[in-house]
Amino acid sequence: MVEVLSGPTGRGSYSGALLEVENLQVEFHTRQGVAKAVNGVTYSVNPGETLAVLGESGSGKSVTAQTIMGILDMPPGRVAGGAIRFRGVDILKLPEEQRRRIRGEGISMVFQDALSALNPVFPVGWQIAEMFRIHRGSSRSDAKKKAVELMDRVRIPGARDRVNDFPHQFSGGMRQRIMIAMAIALDPEILIADEPTTALDVTVQAQIMGLLADLQRDSNMGLILITHDLGVVADVADKIAVMYGGRIVETAPVHDLYRNPAHPYTKGLLESIPRVDLKGQELYAIKGMPPNLLEMPSGCAFHPRCPYRREDCATAVPPLYPISGTRGSACHYWREVVDGSR
Amino acid sequence: MGRYTIRRLLQLIPVLLGTTFLINYMVWQLPGDPFAGRCGQRPCPDSYVSAMRAQFGLDQPILLQYWQFLKNMLSGNLGVDFNQVPVVTQLADAWPITIRLALLAVAIEAVIGISAGVLSGLKRGGFIDNVVTISTLFLLSLPVFVTGFLLQWLLGVQFQIITPTVSDEAPIMELIVPAFVLASLNMAFTARLTRTSIVENRRSDYVRTAIAKGLTNRRVVGVHLLRNSLIPVLTFLGTEVGSLMSGAIITEGIFNIHGIGGLLYRAITGQDYTIVVPIASLLVLVYLVSNLLVDLLYGVLDPRIRYE
Amino acid sequence: MSDPSVTQDLIHGGEGPAASVVSSSNRPRSLWQDTWDILRHRKIFWISFIMLILFLLMAAFPSLFTHKNPDYATLAKSMDPPSGEAWFGYDLQGRDVFARTIYGARTSIIVGVLATLVTVILGGVAGVLAAYYARWVDSILSRIGEIFLGVPYVLGAIIILGTVAPAQSSPDRVTIMAVVIIVLAVLGWPILMRIARSSVIQAKHQDYVQAARALGAGPFRIIFKHLLPNSLAPILVYSTITIGSYIGAEATLSLLGIGLREPVISWGIAIADHTSYIRTGAHAMLFPAAFLSLCVLTFVMLGEAVRDALDPKLR
């Protein structure tokens, strides 16, 4: 039996990548057919590293995260293939009880909408304390004390007085802090943040991102940041994986990607960010609609919308061509994209 | 909360006045002479009728009668029936039996209805779900008296497990089958409401969070899912306590239980309106107050509800 | 999971492949088309539909099912059990139980349907008015509704019927049926008012209604063109189920001796007449009771099938 969380290897002594997703395939069975929501996704995260997974809704970025967490609704969802290795062990093959213990202790998750993600009928302190009571068997009072400490740590003013308040009594930003406090309560090695700032005001967004970055630095967590917002990731991410139609279309260290995208989709995304220095010019928009997962375009899923399209794009699925180091692009004509000749 | 309670209590007053007035009006003003059949085969002597009319205030205009009724009710004086037996005495005999029956029925509703609903909601489309869906459909379609007679015939006559009728003291054991009959309809509603609520909440974000926290399945369902899903169910059960009491009329009739329902029914068919009016008003009061209590309970169960 | 609509729904609700999975492949379709599509594939719908046709035929042309005269009594055969000659046996007065049960369908369905119709008209009008005019109209109508709901159903019916048509009186067929219908409707309208009111209020705040208002459409046009169609679906579902429960209520009142009575032929009366013979001749009671329950079941089942098809989320 493989014990993932403790045992001979012990924490931090594993030599490979902390979390590896390899060729993951997830399908949804619907009345209209099978939707391949995740179609061969591979990425990895190391301690202290931040991976940003970028993509629009339906690209498969959240489904991948839910599969890692083991909170995918099955059915209709189904893992059709691939592996998710946490500290070298494929957690998809673990019995449910062991997977449960990894949740919260090893890998934990922050959701987009903290108002609906927190249980409305329990005090926030109780919900944080529950982590200690279930995973560590702490007493009520101990757990509550730790909950207050955590609320302090995520910078909730007057934590001691607010520990018995209910989620709806907090502002959006404070609620997300509580969500984060709950997620980091047991010092997980991987934190997945699924659109953690999308529901928040811009000023609050920056605070939350800052908080996440600080917490990560303090505890050397691996952070998977899922977002559709290029602006959010620039400052905090180490590397980026761009997803489109259930596949990763580009991976790159964050600065390379911003400076010189190697996939037409990434390029389109970057060009559609409004910029002050280009005021007055028409804003670029990727033409067409996101793909329908039930009727995926043949060949490269992006080809109907792609300005670099050639004939073979509609027939041959592009692999993730290695460019240099950790860079890769799933475009047959990535050189033209990098060169900027359109 | 306190101010809300007071406001709700104040709102209760017009409804209570309206309802009791309606009952008074319907009972006393509609045609038919309540004293016509009180003297055997012969018509009653005029002197008796007018004496009775005077005693019960029937010679006065309706509003005055109603005023008198309110004054009596408020002072706790429920009056006497046409045979000059105090209404309070009759109530004191019947009330405990009906309360016992109603509480037993609520307990049955809650236990069976909630468990059936939870089991079927957790495994949607499964075997238990189908059984619950179909059996609740039948329970909802069978009029209470059909269920009553059927059980009485099956258990009492065919298999002789129970006595077909309940004895005067109405011990708990004899009340179980009648309470089940009384509960049958609401039990089906409870099961369905619970199921719907579980199904809705099961896919909710906070349940997903609870799973992501690494809680055991038992705890996710038993604490997080159940606590939220049962809010509407408990309020439904609460509201129904009030109407169970009057719904008991039929069940009490079938099993010959001497509760409020039976008393009321005999009074109406015997046109003894002096009992009808106070008992009906009392039932309405119980109904309205239980509704109010349920609203307040709702606030306790769901911290999001704020009373202003 | 056997139900495909659920799956679709889950995908819609989920974070994952979101709306783009499903929506772009389907043309926009009307609510009714969608509902019919789901209904067509439901066994429960077809079962209840066939049962409904049977009961309606029974009500319209009872002679299709039996050649016997339901009123013809042979006292010598009183309470004879079921036999080849009389499938359901004979009742207390020696009348054929099968014939009486068949003929009873008419009364029950007429009372159920008409009472529901009156309920829908009363409650629907009150609900639309309350929702459209809001303010004091709403407060007054809602309070009146609460007063009627404050009288528990059976209690209210007993009080009204016990005074309008006391057990000792013997009104003619039409009168007593009309009285029962009105009593059922008078006690039942507030629930329908609530349904109509809430669906109209919902529709009222929709942008297209606001737009129609801004364009100067009059209240009648708005009510009939925009608001009523919106509340149609829930009202339809509720009234189908209500027909069933009114049929049950009619039987209950007849059982108590204050609803329908001889010479009307009704399941409730048949049951009431034989309650004391439960030990010796249960057949005279069980057969009408079974038909009564099946008839109620038909309407409830039909209503629920339509409701589930309209709102697949709850299945």
Coordinates of N, CA and C in Angstrom, one line a residue, chain A residues 28-32 35 37 57-60 62-63 66 73 75-76 112 194-195 290-295, chain C residues 1 3-8 10-11 14-26 34 37-38 41:
Chain A
F28 N -17.5 14.1 -20.9 CA -18.8 14.2 -20.3 C -19.8 13.5 -21.3
H29 N -20.6 12.7 -20.7 CA -21.6 12.0 -21.5 C -22.9 12.7 -21.4
T30 N -23.3 13.3 -22.5 CA -24.5 14.0 -22.6 C -25.5 13.4 -23.6
R31 N -26.7 13.9 -23.6 CA -27.7 13.4 -24.5 C -27.3 13.5 -25.9
Q32 N -26.6 14.6 -26.2 CA -26.2 14.9 -27.6 C -24.9 14.1 -28.0
A35 N -18.7 14.7 -24.8 CA -17.9 15.9 -24.9 C -16.6 15.7 -24.3
A37 N -14.0 17.1 -22.7 CA -13.7 18.4 -22.0 C -12.2 18.6 -21.8
S57 N -13.9 29.9 -20.8 CA -14.8 28.9 -20.2 C -15.0 27.8 -21.2
G58 N -14.9 26.6 -20.8 CA -15.1 25.5 -21.8 C -13.8 25.0 -22.3
S59 N -12.7 25.6 -21.9 CA -11.4 25.2 -22.4 C -10.9 23.9 -21.7
G60 N -11.5 23.6 -20.5 CA -11.1 22.4 -19.8 C -10.2 22.7 -18.6
S62 N -10.9 24.3 -15.7 CA -11.5 23.9 -14.4 C -11.7 22.5 -14.3
V63 N -12.1 21.8 -15.4 CA -12.3 20.4 -15.3 C -11.1 19.6 -14.9
Q66 N -10.7 20.1 -11.2 CA -11.6 19.3 -10.5 C -11.2 17.9 -10.5
D73 N -18.0 15.9 -11.0 CA -19.3 15.1 -10.9 C -19.3 13.9 -11.8
P75 N -21.3 10.3 -12.6 CA -21.4 10.9 -13.9 C -22.0 12.3 -13.8
P76 N -22.0 13.0 -14.9 CA -21.7 12.7 -16.3 C -20.2 12.7 -16.6
Q112 N -14.1 30.0 -7.1 CA -14.3 31.3 -7.6 C -15.2 32.1 -6.7
D194 N -9.1 28.4 -8.3 CA -9.9 28.4 -9.6 C -10.5 29.8 -9.7
E195 N -10.0 30.6 -10.5 CA -10.6 32.0 -10.7 C -10.8 32.7 -9.4
P290 N -16.0 30.2 -29.4 CA -15.3 29.1 -28.8 C -15.9 27.8 -29.4
P291 N -15.1 26.8 -29.4 CA -15.5 25.6 -30.1 C -16.6 24.8 -29.3
N292 N -17.4 24.1 -30.0 CA -18.4 23.3 -29.4 C -17.8 21.9 -29.1
L293 N -17.7 21.6 -27.8 CA -17.0 20.4 -27.4 C -17.6 19.1 -28.0
L294 N -18.9 19.2 -28.4 CA -19.5 18.0 -29.0 C -19.2 17.9 -30.5
E295 N -18.9 19.0 -31.1 CA -18.6 18.9 -32.5 C -17.3 19.7 -32.7
Chain C
M1 N -26.7 7.1 -15.0 CA -27.9 8.0 -14.9 C -28.7 7.8 -16.2
D3 N -31.5 9.3 -17.2 CA -32.2 10.4 -17.8 C -31.3 11.4 -18.5
P4 N -31.3 11.5 -19.8 CA -30.4 12.4 -20.5 C -30.6 13.8 -20.2
S5 N -31.8 14.2 -19.9 CA -32.0 15.7 -19.7 C -31.3 16.2 -18.5
V6 N -31.1 15.3 -17.5 CA -30.4 15.6 -16.3 C -29.0 15.9 -16.6
T7 N -28.4 15.1 -17.4 CA -27.0 15.2 -17.8 C -26.8 16.5 -18.5
Q8 N -27.7 16.8 -19.4 CA -27.5 18.1 -20.1 C -27.6 19.2 -19.1
L10 N -26.8 19.2 -16.0 CA -25.6 19.2 -15.1 C -24.5 19.9 -15.9
I11 N -24.4 19.6 -17.1 CA -23.3 20.3 -17.9 C -23.6 21.8 -17.9
G14 N -22.6 23.1 -14.6 CA -21.2 22.9 -14.2 C -20.3 24.0 -14.6
E15 N -19.1 24.0 -14.0 CA -18.1 25.0 -14.3 C -17.4 24.6 -15.6
G16 N -17.4 23.4 -15.9 CA -16.6 22.8 -17.0 C -16.9 23.3 -18.4
P17 N -17.3 22.4 -19.3 CA -17.5 22.8 -20.7 C -18.6 23.8 -20.9
A18 N -19.3 24.1 -19.8 CA -20.3 25.2 -19.8 C -21.2 25.2 -21.0
A19 N -21.8 26.4 -21.2 CA -22.9 26.5 -22.1 C -22.5 26.2 -23.5
S20 N -21.3 26.4 -23.8 CA -20.9 26.3 -25.2 C -21.0 24.9 -25.8
V21 N -21.0 23.9 -24.8 CA -21.1 22.5 -25.3 C -22.4 22.3 -26.0
V22 N -23.5 22.8 -25.3 CA -24.8 22.4 -25.8 C -25.5 23.4 -26.6
S23 N -25.4 24.6 -26.2 CA -26.2 25.6 -26.8 C -26.0 25.8 -28.3
S24 N -24.8 25.8 -28.7 CA -24.6 26.2 -30.1 C -25.0 25.1 -31.1
S25 N -25.2 23.9 -30.6 CA -25.7 22.9 -31.5 C -27.2 22.8 -31.7
N26 N -27.9 23.5 -30.8 CA -29.4 23.5 -30.8 C -29.9 24.8 -31.2
D34 N -40.0 21.7 -26.3 CA -39.0 21.0 -25.4 C -39.8 20.1 -24.5
D37 N -41.2 17.1 -26.3 CA -40.1 16.2 -26.6 C -39.7 15.3 -25.4
I38 N -39.7 15.9 -24.2 CA -39.4 15.1 -23.1 C -40.6 14.2 -22.7
H41 N -41.2 10.8 -24.5 CA -40.4 9.6 -24.1 C -40.6 9.1 -22.7

